[in-house]
Amino acid sequence: DILHEAKQIGLNDFVFDVELPVHKKSALLQKTENEQVKSLVERKSAFSAGGIWMALGFQLMGSQATVRVQLQQIELEKAAAARTTAKKAKDLRVKVEKAESSFQLYKSSQHTQMEAWRDIIKFLMPIYDKKTAPSKINSIKKATDKLNSFEAEYGSKWDDLMEIQLRSVQTKQPPADTDVGNEVNNLQAQLRLETTSDGENNDCDDEGDEAGV
């Protein structure tokens, strides 16, 4: 008896019950190319070997879908980066405009409200005192004391430093606008890829007191 002999030499009899594994096809394999591309883009799996294999299986060999989904993911990432850059530029522009307006108000009046001091502090502090959070300067006295302390450290009064920094910002040219899709579109043209292939479309409370430096 073979099983008995196998046990005698130390083999477990279950090894004779081994069956060849059956590969179950992913449901995604049954879908159209556009559906596969959409799924890969949504799951951000365009550059994941496992993700592509689950979507395309052996179809990935020379598959246009693989290139399409990678181009789409690159385009989405470039567009997201462009939106982030544009938002940062807008936030900076607003901060500078507020600081300039508040500084002009300070120069034209001996009584400057806390809101104006806050705008000035937010503009100058990141430049001359990176260790202190602007939100910590929550009173007019703290604001004027902090600004006046710059003279001992930098050898110039804070309003002179303000003038210098505002001029510096104003003389800097904004970055040229770029079309984030150009690079991807050019690559698509070089590869002669269509966009579809299945006939489908795819910081502190204001104070009531007023003060001047």
PDB file of C-alpha atoms in Angstrom:
ATOM      1  CA  ASP A   1       0.000   0.000   0.000  1.00  0.00           C
ATOM      2  CA  ILE A   2       1.565   3.270  -1.140  1.00  0.00           C
ATOM      3  CA  LEU A   3       0.021   5.410   1.642  1.00  0.00           C
ATOM      4  CA  HIS A   4       1.279   2.993   4.290  1.00  0.00           C
ATOM      5  CA  GLU A   5       4.798   2.997   2.825  1.00  0.00           C
ATOM      6  CA  ALA A   6       4.741   6.785   2.631  1.00  0.00           C
ATOM      7  CA  LYS A   7       3.895   7.023   6.314  1.00  0.00           C
ATOM      8  CA  GLN A   8       6.690   4.594   7.147  1.00  0.00           C
ATOM      9  CA  ILE A   9       9.264   6.874   5.556  1.00  0.00           C
ATOM     10  CA  GLY A  10       7.830   9.989   7.254  1.00  0.00           C
ATOM     11  CA  LEU A  11       5.596  11.470   4.583  1.00  0.00           C
ATOM     12  CA  ASN A  12       2.122  12.731   5.430  1.00  0.00           C
ATOM     13  CA  ASP A  13      -0.551  11.149   3.351  1.00  0.00           C
ATOM     14  CA  PHE A  14      -2.273  14.500   2.624  1.00  0.00           C
ATOM     15  CA  VAL A  15       0.437  15.292   0.083  1.00  0.00           C
ATOM     16  CA  PHE A  16      -1.315  12.885  -2.236  1.00  0.00           C
ATOM     17  CA  ASP A  17      -4.473  15.020  -2.092  1.00  0.00           C
ATOM     18  CA  VAL A  18      -2.840  18.149  -3.505  1.00  0.00           C
ATOM     19  CA  GLU A  19      -4.769  19.735  -6.360  1.00  0.00           C
ATOM     20  CA  LEU A  20      -3.605  22.273  -8.856  1.00  0.00           C
ATOM     21  CA  PRO A  21      -4.716  25.770  -7.779  1.00  0.00           C
ATOM     22  CA  VAL A  22      -7.439  27.375  -9.843  1.00  0.00           C
ATOM     23  CA  HIS A  23      -6.910  31.057 -10.617  1.00  0.00           C
ATOM     24  CA  LYS A  24     -10.072  33.071 -10.170  1.00  0.00           C
ATOM     25  CA  LYS A  25     -10.231  35.911 -12.621  1.00  0.00           C
ATOM     26  CA  SER A  26     -10.779  39.380 -11.185  1.00  0.00           C
ATOM     27  CA  ALA A  27     -14.156  40.832 -12.141  1.00  0.00           C
ATOM     28  CA  LEU A  28     -12.234  43.819 -13.451  1.00  0.00           C
ATOM     29  CA  LEU A  29     -10.676  41.620 -16.126  1.00  0.00           C
ATOM     30  CA  GLN A  30     -14.095  41.201 -17.680  1.00  0.00           C
ATOM     31  CA  LYS A  31     -14.646  44.956 -18.028  1.00  0.00           C
ATOM     32  CA  THR A  32     -13.876  47.221 -20.977  1.00  0.00           C
ATOM     33  CA  GLU A  33     -10.523  48.943 -21.285  1.00  0.00           C
ATOM     34  CA  ASN A  34     -12.031  52.296 -20.302  1.00  0.00           C
ATOM     35  CA  GLU A  35     -13.525  50.776 -17.148  1.00  0.00           C
ATOM     36  CA  GLN A  36     -10.178  49.218 -16.278  1.00  0.00           C
ATOM     37  CA  VAL A  37      -8.403  52.548 -16.808  1.00  0.00           C
ATOM     38  CA  LYS A  38     -10.971  54.392 -14.679  1.00  0.00           C
ATOM     39  CA  SER A  39     -10.618  51.863 -11.879  1.00  0.00           C
ATOM     40  CA  LEU A  40      -6.829  52.067 -11.868  1.00  0.00           C
ATOM     41  CA  VAL A  41      -6.905  55.878 -11.843  1.00  0.00           C
ATOM     42  CA  GLU A  42      -9.424  55.986  -8.980  1.00  0.00           C
ATOM     43  CA  ARG A  43      -7.332  53.524  -6.931  1.00  0.00           C
ATOM     44  CA  LYS A  44      -4.090  55.350  -7.842  1.00  0.00           C
ATOM     45  CA  SER A  45      -2.647  52.030  -8.973  1.00  0.00           C
ATOM     46  CA  ALA A  46      -1.237  53.196 -12.310  1.00  0.00           C
ATOM     47  CA  PHE A  47       2.319  52.498 -11.167  1.00  0.00           C
ATOM     48  CA  SER A  48       1.514  49.480  -9.003  1.00  0.00           C
ATOM     49  CA  ALA A  49       2.525  46.190 -10.614  1.00  0.00           C
ATOM     50  CA  GLY A  50      -0.028  44.317  -8.483  1.00  0.00           C
ATOM     51  CA  GLY A  51      -2.786  46.804  -9.241  1.00  0.00           C
ATOM     52  CA  ILE A  52      -2.168  46.630 -12.968  1.00  0.00           C
ATOM     53  CA  TRP A  53      -2.024  42.821 -12.894  1.00  0.00           C
ATOM     54  CA  MET A  54      -5.338  42.631 -11.027  1.00  0.00           C
ATOM     55  CA  ALA A  55      -6.931  44.920 -13.622  1.00  0.00           C
ATOM     56  CA  LEU A  56      -5.415  43.576 -16.813  1.00  0.00           C
ATOM     57  CA  GLY A  57      -3.810  40.190 -16.184  1.00  0.00           C
ATOM     58  CA  PHE A  58      -1.937  38.960 -19.221  1.00  0.00           C
ATOM     59  CA  GLN A  59      -3.576  41.729 -21.249  1.00  0.00           C
ATOM     60  CA  LEU A  60      -1.069  44.175 -19.759  1.00  0.00           C
ATOM     61  CA  MET A  61       1.608  42.958 -22.152  1.00  0.00           C
ATOM     62  CA  GLY A  62       1.851  45.861 -24.583  1.00  0.00           C
ATOM     63  CA  SER A  63      -1.525  47.103 -23.412  1.00  0.00           C
ATOM     64  CA  GLN A  64      -2.424  50.665 -24.373  1.00  0.00           C
ATOM     65  CA  ALA A  65      -4.556  50.790 -21.212  1.00  0.00           C
ATOM     66  CA  THR A  66      -1.404  50.611 -19.077  1.00  0.00           C
ATOM     67  CA  VAL A  67       0.084  53.649 -20.781  1.00  0.00           C
ATOM     68  CA  ARG A  68      -3.241  55.512 -20.781  1.00  0.00           C
ATOM     69  CA  VAL A  69      -3.805  55.076 -17.065  1.00  0.00           C
ATOM     70  CA  GLN A  70      -0.244  56.144 -16.231  1.00  0.00           C
ATOM     71  CA  LEU A  71      -0.622  59.262 -18.371  1.00  0.00           C
ATOM     72  CA  GLN A  72      -3.912  60.066 -16.673  1.00  0.00           C
ATOM     73  CA  GLN A  73      -2.432  59.636 -13.209  1.00  0.00           C
ATOM     74  CA  ILE A  74       0.534  61.884 -14.121  1.00  0.00           C
ATOM     75  CA  GLU A  75      -1.893  64.489 -15.440  1.00  0.00           C
ATOM     76  CA  LEU A  76      -3.994  64.367 -12.262  1.00  0.00           C
ATOM     77  CA  GLU A  77      -0.917  64.695 -10.045  1.00  0.00           C
ATOM     78  CA  LYS A  78       0.429  67.619 -12.089  1.00  0.00           C
ATOM     79  CA  ALA A  79      -2.946  69.362 -11.959  1.00  0.00           C
ATOM     80  CA  ALA A  80      -3.138  68.863  -8.170  1.00  0.00           C
ATOM     81  CA  ALA A  81       0.384  70.268  -7.786  1.00  0.00           C
ATOM     82  CA  ALA A  82      -0.554  73.264  -9.952  1.00  0.00           C
ATOM     83  CA  ARG A  83      -3.645  73.939  -7.817  1.00  0.00           C
ATOM     84  CA  THR A  84      -1.535  73.776  -4.641  1.00  0.00           C
ATOM     85  CA  THR A  85       1.038  76.177  -6.113  1.00  0.00           C
ATOM     86  CA  ALA A  86      -1.684  78.567  -7.263  1.00  0.00           C
ATOM     87  CA  LYS A  87      -3.312  78.536  -3.810  1.00  0.00           C
ATOM     88  CA  LYS A  88       0.008  79.252  -2.077  1.00  0.00           C
ATOM     89  CA  ALA A  89       0.679  82.127  -4.475  1.00  0.00           C
ATOM     90  CA  LYS A  90      -2.800  83.547  -3.856  1.00  0.00           C
ATOM     91  CA  ASP A  91      -2.432  83.234  -0.064  1.00  0.00           C
ATOM     92  CA  LEU A  92       0.937  85.004  -0.210  1.00  0.00           C
ATOM     93  CA  ARG A  93      -0.468  87.771  -2.402  1.00  0.00           C
ATOM     94  CA  VAL A  94      -3.350  88.355   0.032  1.00  0.00           C
ATOM     95  CA  LYS A  95      -0.955  88.428   3.006  1.00  0.00           C
ATOM     96  CA  VAL A  96       1.305  90.968   1.287  1.00  0.00           C
ATOM     97  CA  GLU A  97      -1.625  93.167   0.261  1.00  0.00           C
ATOM     98  CA  LYS A  98      -2.985  93.194   3.821  1.00  0.00           C
ATOM     99  CA  ALA A  99       0.460  93.929   5.261  1.00  0.00           C
ATOM    100  CA  GLU A 100       1.035  96.793   2.827  1.00  0.00           C
ATOM    101  CA  SER A 101      -2.386  98.300   3.508  1.00  0.00           C
ATOM    102  CA  SER A 102      -1.899  98.035   7.288  1.00  0.00           C
ATOM    103  CA  PHE A 103       1.586  99.545   7.039  1.00  0.00           C
ATOM    104  CA  GLN A 104       0.249 102.514   5.075  1.00  0.00           C
ATOM    105  CA  LEU A 105      -2.413 102.939   7.752  1.00  0.00           C
ATOM    106  CA  TYR A 106       0.291 102.906  10.436  1.00  0.00           C
ATOM    107  CA  LYS A 107       2.342 105.562   8.627  1.00  0.00           C
ATOM    108  CA  SER A 108      -0.665 107.841   8.163  1.00  0.00           C
ATOM    109  CA  SER A 109      -1.990 107.552  11.725  1.00  0.00           C
ATOM    110  CA  GLN A 110      -0.647 107.475  15.274  1.00  0.00           C
ATOM    111  CA  HIS A 111      -3.463 105.143  16.304  1.00  0.00           C
ATOM    112  CA  THR A 112      -3.250 101.691  14.747  1.00  0.00           C
ATOM    113  CA  GLN A 113      -5.824  99.009  15.516  1.00  0.00           C
ATOM    114  CA  MET A 114      -4.871  95.459  16.508  1.00  0.00           C
ATOM    115  CA  GLU A 115      -6.086  94.082  13.177  1.00  0.00           C
ATOM    116  CA  ALA A 116      -3.481  96.168  11.352  1.00  0.00           C
ATOM    117  CA  TRP A 117      -0.734  95.122  13.765  1.00  0.00           C
ATOM    118  CA  ARG A 118      -1.710  91.527  13.212  1.00  0.00           C
ATOM    119  CA  ASP A 119      -1.267  91.855   9.435  1.00  0.00           C
ATOM    120  CA  ILE A 120       2.148  93.475   9.908  1.00  0.00           C
ATOM    121  CA  ILE A 121       3.227  90.798  12.394  1.00  0.00           C
ATOM    122  CA  LYS A 122       2.123  87.989  10.064  1.00  0.00           C
ATOM    123  CA  PHE A 123       4.241  89.483   7.292  1.00  0.00           C
ATOM    124  CA  LEU A 124       7.431  90.281   9.234  1.00  0.00           C
ATOM    125  CA  MET A 125       7.625  87.526  11.845  1.00  0.00           C
ATOM    126  CA  PRO A 126       8.307  84.618   9.450  1.00  0.00           C
ATOM    127  CA  ILE A 127      11.199  86.663   8.030  1.00  0.00           C
ATOM    128  CA  TYR A 128      12.874  88.015  11.169  1.00  0.00           C
ATOM    129  CA  ASP A 129      11.719  85.672  13.937  1.00  0.00           C
ATOM    130  CA  LYS A 130      10.987  82.170  12.731  1.00  0.00           C
ATOM    131  CA  LYS A 131      10.894  80.745  16.269  1.00  0.00           C
ATOM    132  CA  THR A 132       7.884  82.740  17.468  1.00  0.00           C
ATOM    133  CA  ALA A 133       4.438  81.974  16.088  1.00  0.00           C
ATOM    134  CA  PRO A 134       2.582  85.133  15.006  1.00  0.00           C
ATOM    135  CA  SER A 135      -0.477  83.865  16.902  1.00  0.00           C
ATOM    136  CA  LYS A 136       1.477  84.311  20.152  1.00  0.00           C
ATOM    137  CA  ILE A 137       1.523  88.075  19.564  1.00  0.00           C
ATOM    138  CA  ASN A 138      -2.014  88.663  20.804  1.00  0.00           C
ATOM    139  CA  SER A 139      -1.937  92.257  22.013  1.00  0.00           C
ATOM    140  CA  ILE A 140      -0.836  95.633  20.705  1.00  0.00           C
ATOM    141  CA  LYS A 141       1.863  95.896  23.384  1.00  0.00           C
ATOM    142  CA  LYS A 142       3.296  92.494  22.456  1.00  0.00           C
ATOM    143  CA  ALA A 143       3.216  93.454  18.800  1.00  0.00           C
ATOM    144  CA  THR A 144       5.027  96.775  19.258  1.00  0.00           C
ATOM    145  CA  ASP A 145       7.535  95.270  21.710  1.00  0.00           C
ATOM    146  CA  LYS A 146       8.373  92.463  19.300  1.00  0.00           C
ATOM    147  CA  LEU A 147       8.724  94.815  16.332  1.00  0.00           C
ATOM    148  CA  ASN A 148      10.888  97.262  18.303  1.00  0.00           C
ATOM    149  CA  SER A 149      13.170  94.393  19.343  1.00  0.00           C
ATOM    150  CA  PHE A 150      14.226  93.926  15.704  1.00  0.00           C
ATOM    151  CA  GLU A 151      16.324  97.131  15.826  1.00  0.00           C
ATOM    152  CA  ALA A 152      18.766  95.678  18.384  1.00  0.00           C
ATOM    153  CA  GLU A 153      19.088  92.446  16.439  1.00  0.00           C
ATOM    154  CA  TYR A 154      19.161  93.716  12.866  1.00  0.00           C
ATOM    155  CA  GLY A 155      20.418  97.309  13.275  1.00  0.00           C
ATOM    156  CA  SER A 156      17.354  98.846  11.610  1.00  0.00           C
ATOM    157  CA  LYS A 157      13.968  99.955  12.852  1.00  0.00           C
ATOM    158  CA  TRP A 158      11.130  97.600  12.081  1.00  0.00           C
ATOM    159  CA  ASP A 159       9.407 100.068   9.753  1.00  0.00           C
ATOM    160  CA  ASP A 160      12.604 100.351   7.681  1.00  0.00           C
ATOM    161  CA  LEU A 161      12.749  96.559   7.513  1.00  0.00           C
ATOM    162  CA  MET A 162       9.088  96.556   6.486  1.00  0.00           C
ATOM    163  CA  GLU A 163       9.792  98.950   3.618  1.00  0.00           C
ATOM    164  CA  ILE A 164      12.688  96.797   2.435  1.00  0.00           C
ATOM    165  CA  GLN A 165      10.683  93.575   2.478  1.00  0.00           C
ATOM    166  CA  LEU A 166       7.658  95.098   0.767  1.00  0.00           C
ATOM    167  CA  ARG A 167       9.861  96.457  -2.035  1.00  0.00           C
ATOM    168  CA  SER A 168      11.528  93.074  -2.334  1.00  0.00           C
ATOM    169  CA  VAL A 169       8.201  91.293  -2.729  1.00  0.00           C
ATOM    170  CA  GLN A 170       6.845  93.859  -5.182  1.00  0.00           C
ATOM    171  CA  THR A 171       9.893  93.623  -7.479  1.00  0.00           C
ATOM    172  CA  LYS A 172       9.721  89.859  -7.729  1.00  0.00           C
ATOM    173  CA  GLN A 173       8.000  88.783 -10.902  1.00  0.00           C
ATOM    174  CA  PRO A 174       5.248  86.162 -10.488  1.00  0.00           C
ATOM    175  CA  PRO A 175       5.998  82.783 -12.075  1.00  0.00           C
ATOM    176  CA  ALA A 176       4.890  82.431 -15.660  1.00  0.00           C
ATOM    177  CA  ASP A 177       1.627  80.582 -16.151  1.00  0.00           C
ATOM    178  CA  THR A 178       2.094  77.054 -17.411  1.00  0.00           C
ATOM    179  CA  ASP A 179      -0.292  74.606 -18.947  1.00  0.00           C
ATOM    180  CA  VAL A 180       0.050  71.553 -16.734  1.00  0.00           C
ATOM    181  CA  GLY A 181      -1.455  69.352 -19.400  1.00  0.00           C
ATOM    182  CA  ASN A 182       0.973  70.269 -22.187  1.00  0.00           C
ATOM    183  CA  GLU A 183       3.662  67.744 -21.244  1.00  0.00           C
ATOM    184  CA  VAL A 184       1.165  64.900 -20.984  1.00  0.00           C
ATOM    185  CA  ASN A 185      -0.630  65.890 -24.178  1.00  0.00           C
ATOM    186  CA  ASN A 186       2.678  66.006 -26.040  1.00  0.00           C
ATOM    187  CA  LEU A 187       3.543  62.533 -24.785  1.00  0.00           C
ATOM    188  CA  GLN A 188       0.127  61.249 -25.840  1.00  0.00           C
ATOM    189  CA  ALA A 189       0.677  62.704 -29.306  1.00  0.00           C
ATOM    190  CA  GLN A 190       4.089  61.064 -29.569  1.00  0.00           C
ATOM    191  CA  LEU A 191       2.618  57.700 -28.637  1.00  0.00           C
ATOM    192  CA  ARG A 192      -0.455  58.355 -30.797  1.00  0.00           C
ATOM    193  CA  LEU A 193      -2.779  57.386 -27.981  1.00  0.00           C
ATOM    194  CA  GLU A 194      -6.464  58.149 -27.974  1.00  0.00           C
ATOM    195  CA  THR A 195      -8.133  59.250 -24.730  1.00  0.00           C
ATOM    196  CA  THR A 196     -10.596  56.382 -25.105  1.00  0.00           C
ATOM    197  CA  SER A 197     -10.511  53.090 -26.954  1.00  0.00           C
ATOM    198  CA  ASP A 198     -13.908  51.522 -26.303  1.00  0.00           C
ATOM    199  CA  GLY A 199     -16.126  54.137 -27.877  1.00  0.00           C
ATOM    200  CA  GLU A 200     -16.778  55.660 -24.424  1.00  0.00           C
ATOM    201  CA  ASN A 201     -16.183  59.113 -22.885  1.00  0.00           C
ATOM    202  CA  ASN A 202     -14.387  59.237 -20.312  1.00  0.00           C
ATOM    203  CA  ASP A 203      -5.363  83.803  15.241  1.00  0.00           C
ATOM    204  CA  CYS A 204      -6.103  86.149  18.360  1.00  0.00           C
ATOM    205  CA  ASP A 205      -9.024  88.306  19.626  1.00  0.00           C
ATOM    206  CA  ASP A 206      -9.032  92.009  18.744  1.00  0.00           C
ATOM    207  CA  GLU A 207      -8.461  94.468  21.529  1.00  0.00           C
ATOM    208  CA  GLY A 208     -10.393  97.661  21.944  1.00  0.00           C
ATOM    209  CA  ASP A 209      -7.338  99.691  22.868  1.00  0.00           C
ATOM    210  CA  GLU A 210      -5.296 101.633  20.371  1.00  0.00           C
ATOM    211  CA  ALA A 211      -1.598 102.445  20.417  1.00  0.00           C
ATOM    212  CA  GLY A 212       1.303 103.627  18.340  1.00  0.00           C
ATOM    213  CA  VAL A 213       5.013 102.851  18.404  1.00  0.00           C
TER     214      VAL A 213
END
